[in-house]
Structure formats: C-alpha cells, structure tokens
Coordinates of C-alpha atoms in Angstrom, one line a residue:
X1 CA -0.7 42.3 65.5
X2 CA 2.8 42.8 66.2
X3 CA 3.3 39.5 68.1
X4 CA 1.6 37.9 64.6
X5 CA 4.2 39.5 62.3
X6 CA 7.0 38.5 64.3
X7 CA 5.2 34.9 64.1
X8 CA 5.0 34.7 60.0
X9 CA 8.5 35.4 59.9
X10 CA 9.2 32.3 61.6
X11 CA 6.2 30.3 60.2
X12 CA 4.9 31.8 57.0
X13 CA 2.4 29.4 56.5
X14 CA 0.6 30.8 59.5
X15 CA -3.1 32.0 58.5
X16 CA -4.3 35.1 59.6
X17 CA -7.4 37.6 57.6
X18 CA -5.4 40.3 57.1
X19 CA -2.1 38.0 55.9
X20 CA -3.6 39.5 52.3
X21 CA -4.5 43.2 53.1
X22 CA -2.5 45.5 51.0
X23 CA -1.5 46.9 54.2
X24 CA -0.2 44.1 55.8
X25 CA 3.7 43.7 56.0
X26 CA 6.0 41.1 57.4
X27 CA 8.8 42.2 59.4
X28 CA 12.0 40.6 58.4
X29 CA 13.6 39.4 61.5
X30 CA 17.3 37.6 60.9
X31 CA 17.5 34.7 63.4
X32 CA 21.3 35.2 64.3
X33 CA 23.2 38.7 65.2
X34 CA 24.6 39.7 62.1
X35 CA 28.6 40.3 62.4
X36 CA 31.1 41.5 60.4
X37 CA 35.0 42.6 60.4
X38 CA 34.2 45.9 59.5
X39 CA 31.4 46.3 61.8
X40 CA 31.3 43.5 64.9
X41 CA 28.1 42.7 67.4
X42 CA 27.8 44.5 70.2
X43 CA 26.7 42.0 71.9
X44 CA 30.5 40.2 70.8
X45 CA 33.8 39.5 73.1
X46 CA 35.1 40.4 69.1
X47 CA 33.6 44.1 69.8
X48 CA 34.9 45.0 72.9
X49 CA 38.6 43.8 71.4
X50 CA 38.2 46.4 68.7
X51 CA 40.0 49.5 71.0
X52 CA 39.5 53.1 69.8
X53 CA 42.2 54.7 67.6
X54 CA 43.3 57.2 70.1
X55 CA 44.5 55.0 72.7
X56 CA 47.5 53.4 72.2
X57 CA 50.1 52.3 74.4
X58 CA 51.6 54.7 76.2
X59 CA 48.5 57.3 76.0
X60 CA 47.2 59.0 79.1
X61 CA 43.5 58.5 79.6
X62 CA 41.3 60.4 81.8
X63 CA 39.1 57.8 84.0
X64 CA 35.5 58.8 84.0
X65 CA 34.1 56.5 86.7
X66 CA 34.6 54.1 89.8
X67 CA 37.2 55.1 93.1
X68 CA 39.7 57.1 90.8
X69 CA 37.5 58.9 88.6
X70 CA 38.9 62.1 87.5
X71 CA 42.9 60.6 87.7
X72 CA 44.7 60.4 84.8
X73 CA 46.6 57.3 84.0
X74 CA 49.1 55.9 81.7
X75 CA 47.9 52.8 79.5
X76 CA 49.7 50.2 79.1
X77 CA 48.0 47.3 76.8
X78 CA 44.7 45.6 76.1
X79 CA 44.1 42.3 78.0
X80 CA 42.2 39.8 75.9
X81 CA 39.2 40.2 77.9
X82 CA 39.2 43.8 76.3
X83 CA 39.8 45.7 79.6
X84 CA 42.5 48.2 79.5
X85 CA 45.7 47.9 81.7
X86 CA 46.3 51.0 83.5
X87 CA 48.7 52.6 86.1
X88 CA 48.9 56.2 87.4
X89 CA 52.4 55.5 88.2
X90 CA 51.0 55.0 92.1
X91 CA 53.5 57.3 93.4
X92 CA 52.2 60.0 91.7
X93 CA 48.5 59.8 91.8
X94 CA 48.0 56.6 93.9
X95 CA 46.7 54.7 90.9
X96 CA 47.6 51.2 91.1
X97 CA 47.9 48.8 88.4
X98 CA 44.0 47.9 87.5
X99 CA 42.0 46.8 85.0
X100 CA 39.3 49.6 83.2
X101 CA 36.9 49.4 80.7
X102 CA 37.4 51.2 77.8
X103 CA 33.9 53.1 77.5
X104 CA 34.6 54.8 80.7
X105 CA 37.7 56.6 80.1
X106 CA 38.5 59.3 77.5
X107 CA 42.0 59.2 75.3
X108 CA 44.3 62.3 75.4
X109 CA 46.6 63.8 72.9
X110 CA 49.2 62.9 75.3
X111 CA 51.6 60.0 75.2
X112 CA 54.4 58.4 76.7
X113 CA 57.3 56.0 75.3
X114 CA 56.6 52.6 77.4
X115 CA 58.9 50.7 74.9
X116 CA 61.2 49.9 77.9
X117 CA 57.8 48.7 80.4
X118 CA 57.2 44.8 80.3
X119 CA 53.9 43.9 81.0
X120 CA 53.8 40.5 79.1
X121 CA 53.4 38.6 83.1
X122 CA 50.2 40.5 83.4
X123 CA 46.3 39.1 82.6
X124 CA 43.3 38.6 83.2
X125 CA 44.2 35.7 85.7
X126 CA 46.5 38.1 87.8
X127 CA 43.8 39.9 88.8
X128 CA 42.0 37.4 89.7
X129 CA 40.1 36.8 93.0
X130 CA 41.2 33.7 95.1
X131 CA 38.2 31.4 95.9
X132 CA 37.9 31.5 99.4
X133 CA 35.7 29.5 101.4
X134 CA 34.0 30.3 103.9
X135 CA 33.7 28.7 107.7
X136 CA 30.5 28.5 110.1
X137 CA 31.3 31.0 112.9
X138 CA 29.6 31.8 116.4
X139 CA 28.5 34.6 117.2
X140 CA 31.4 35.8 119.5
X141 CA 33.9 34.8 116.6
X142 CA 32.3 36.6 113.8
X143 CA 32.5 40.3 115.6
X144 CA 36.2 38.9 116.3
X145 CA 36.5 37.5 112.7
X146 CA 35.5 41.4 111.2
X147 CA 37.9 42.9 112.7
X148 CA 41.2 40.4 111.7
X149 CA 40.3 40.2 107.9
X150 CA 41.1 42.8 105.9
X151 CA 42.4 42.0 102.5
X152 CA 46.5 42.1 102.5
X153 CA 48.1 42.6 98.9
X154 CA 50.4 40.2 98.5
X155 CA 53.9 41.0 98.4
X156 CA 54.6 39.6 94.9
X157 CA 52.3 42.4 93.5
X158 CA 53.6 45.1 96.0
X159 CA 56.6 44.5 93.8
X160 CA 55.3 44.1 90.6
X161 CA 53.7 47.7 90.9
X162 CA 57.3 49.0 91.8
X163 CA 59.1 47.3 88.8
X164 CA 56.4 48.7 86.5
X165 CA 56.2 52.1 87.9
X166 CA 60.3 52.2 87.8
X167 CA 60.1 51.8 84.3
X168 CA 57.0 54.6 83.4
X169 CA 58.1 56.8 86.2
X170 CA 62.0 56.9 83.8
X171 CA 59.8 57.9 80.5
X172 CA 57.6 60.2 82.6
X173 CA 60.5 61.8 83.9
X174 CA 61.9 62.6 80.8
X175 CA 59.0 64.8 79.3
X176 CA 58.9 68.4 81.2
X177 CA 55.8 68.7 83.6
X178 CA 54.1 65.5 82.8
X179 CA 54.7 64.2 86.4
X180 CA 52.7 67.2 87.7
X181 CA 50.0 66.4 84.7
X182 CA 49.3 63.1 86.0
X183 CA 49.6 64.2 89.7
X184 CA 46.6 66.8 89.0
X185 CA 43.0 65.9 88.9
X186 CA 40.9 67.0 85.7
X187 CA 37.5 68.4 86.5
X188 CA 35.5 70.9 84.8
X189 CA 34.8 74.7 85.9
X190 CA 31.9 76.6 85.4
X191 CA 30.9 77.9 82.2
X192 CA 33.1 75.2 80.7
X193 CA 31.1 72.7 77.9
X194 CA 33.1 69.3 77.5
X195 CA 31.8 69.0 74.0
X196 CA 34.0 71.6 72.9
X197 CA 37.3 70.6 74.9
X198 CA 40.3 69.1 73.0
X199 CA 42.1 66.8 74.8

C-alpha cells in the first residue's frame, strides 16, 4: 500500500479500489529538497557553510574525535569547503595546522585575538594530496620499497606552521595561563555529566 501512495503522488491518475475509501490518503511527497536561507538542506554544501555562533575566529575548540581527540585548539577560519582551520599552536600540544569538521568539535567560552595571524595562503588545495602513481615492483623491491617511503612534510609547510604558530603563540602569550590551557588535555572524571558542563 505504501509503495501505491508514494506512486499517486507522482501519477494521480493511477487506479487503485481503495483510491476512494474514506480512509485512503495520498502522501504529499515534494520532488526536490526544499531549501531555504533561514533553514538550508542538509544534504547542501550551503549547510555545512552555515558555522555555529560560538565559534569564531580565535575561539578554542575542544576536538571530539580522530588522532587529537581530547586537544584543544585555536580556530582560525572556515575554508569554503566548510571544514574548520585549526592549530594547537604545535609547540604546545603538537597540533598541527589541519582541517576538522565542525560537528566534531565543541566551542569554548574562550577566545584569542588572531587579528595579527594571516591565513589568507591557506585552502582547501593546500592540503591537498599529490597524485602519485604508482610503479610495478618485484617482490624483492617492494619489502625494500616499505621501508624507503615514508611521507616527508615538505619544507615549505614546515615553515608555514612556524610563521602561523609565531603569530598565535604572541596573542597566547599575552593571556595569563592559556598556554598551560591548551597544553592540557580535557577529559571527563567520574561522577561528572557533560550535559551540565559550561564551557
């Protein structure tokens, strides 16, 4: 029956012995994702744009999952594929500059003036994996190969991290025991309930 309702929505001309049954009722399906300013699709690149209103350039988020969950970084802008641009400064909690999702971290009361960081060289493209391709090897060469690749940073971001960390580690500095807050790891004790935390 369902499958049939579904079917007069598109094709109401469709003849079925209960189409007249007081009972019977036609589910009104839209064909396209409704979307709106005020309230975007989901299923949108416009949604995941929209940022929450407690983080903000400069804010320092709590990452919930993936190789530094539990570190707390300092944000530094959206890229316009809606991940957020983060660093820990790397000196103090050995967060690089990555990219995070949005949905996995958690906004703090906590901020810090970036005004002086440029980030404007930095993209979606610069993190970026190069296309490698890959060569037929013997058996003897690929126990060989293993052990000679290993993925090198290039220099060029080696010094991007320390021109950007320079610049946040000089506002960091400047608020009393922030450097220690963002050195620490956040986890929960026992007896604790997260709902009820302020951050």
């Amino acid at each position: 029956m369902v499958a049939f309702y579904l079917a007069t929505t598109l094709n109401p001309n469709l003849k079925h012995p209960l189409k007249n049954h007081p009972n019977f009722t036609l589910l009104m399906i839209s064909r396209s994702p409704l979307s709106t300013s005020t309230n975007p699709n989901p299923l949108s690149s416009e949604f995941w744009m929209c940022s929450r209103a407690s983080i903000t350039p400069g804010t320092v988020l709590i990452l919930l999952a993936g190789r530094f969950k539990g570190k707390r970084v300092v944000f530094l802008k959206q890229l316009p594929s809606g991940l957020l641009l983060v660093t820990g400064p790397f000196k103090v909690n050995g967060v690089p500059l990555r990219r995070v999702n949005q949905a996995y971290v958690i906004g703090t009361s906590t901020k810090v003036d970036i005004s002086a960081v440029n980030v404007d060289s930095f993209g979606d493209k610069y993190f970026a994996k190069e296309a490698q391709k890959k060569k037929k090897k013997g058996e003897g060469e690929f126990f060989e190969a293993e052990k000679e690749e290993k993925s090198v940073l290039p220099q060029q971001k080696k010094d991007d991290q320390k021109t950007v960390d320079a610049a946040v580690l000089k506002a960091i500095e400047s608020v009393p025991d922030l450097k220690s807050y963002l050195g620490a790891r956040f986890s929960l004790k026992a007896g604790v309930k997260p709902h009820e935390l302020v951050f």
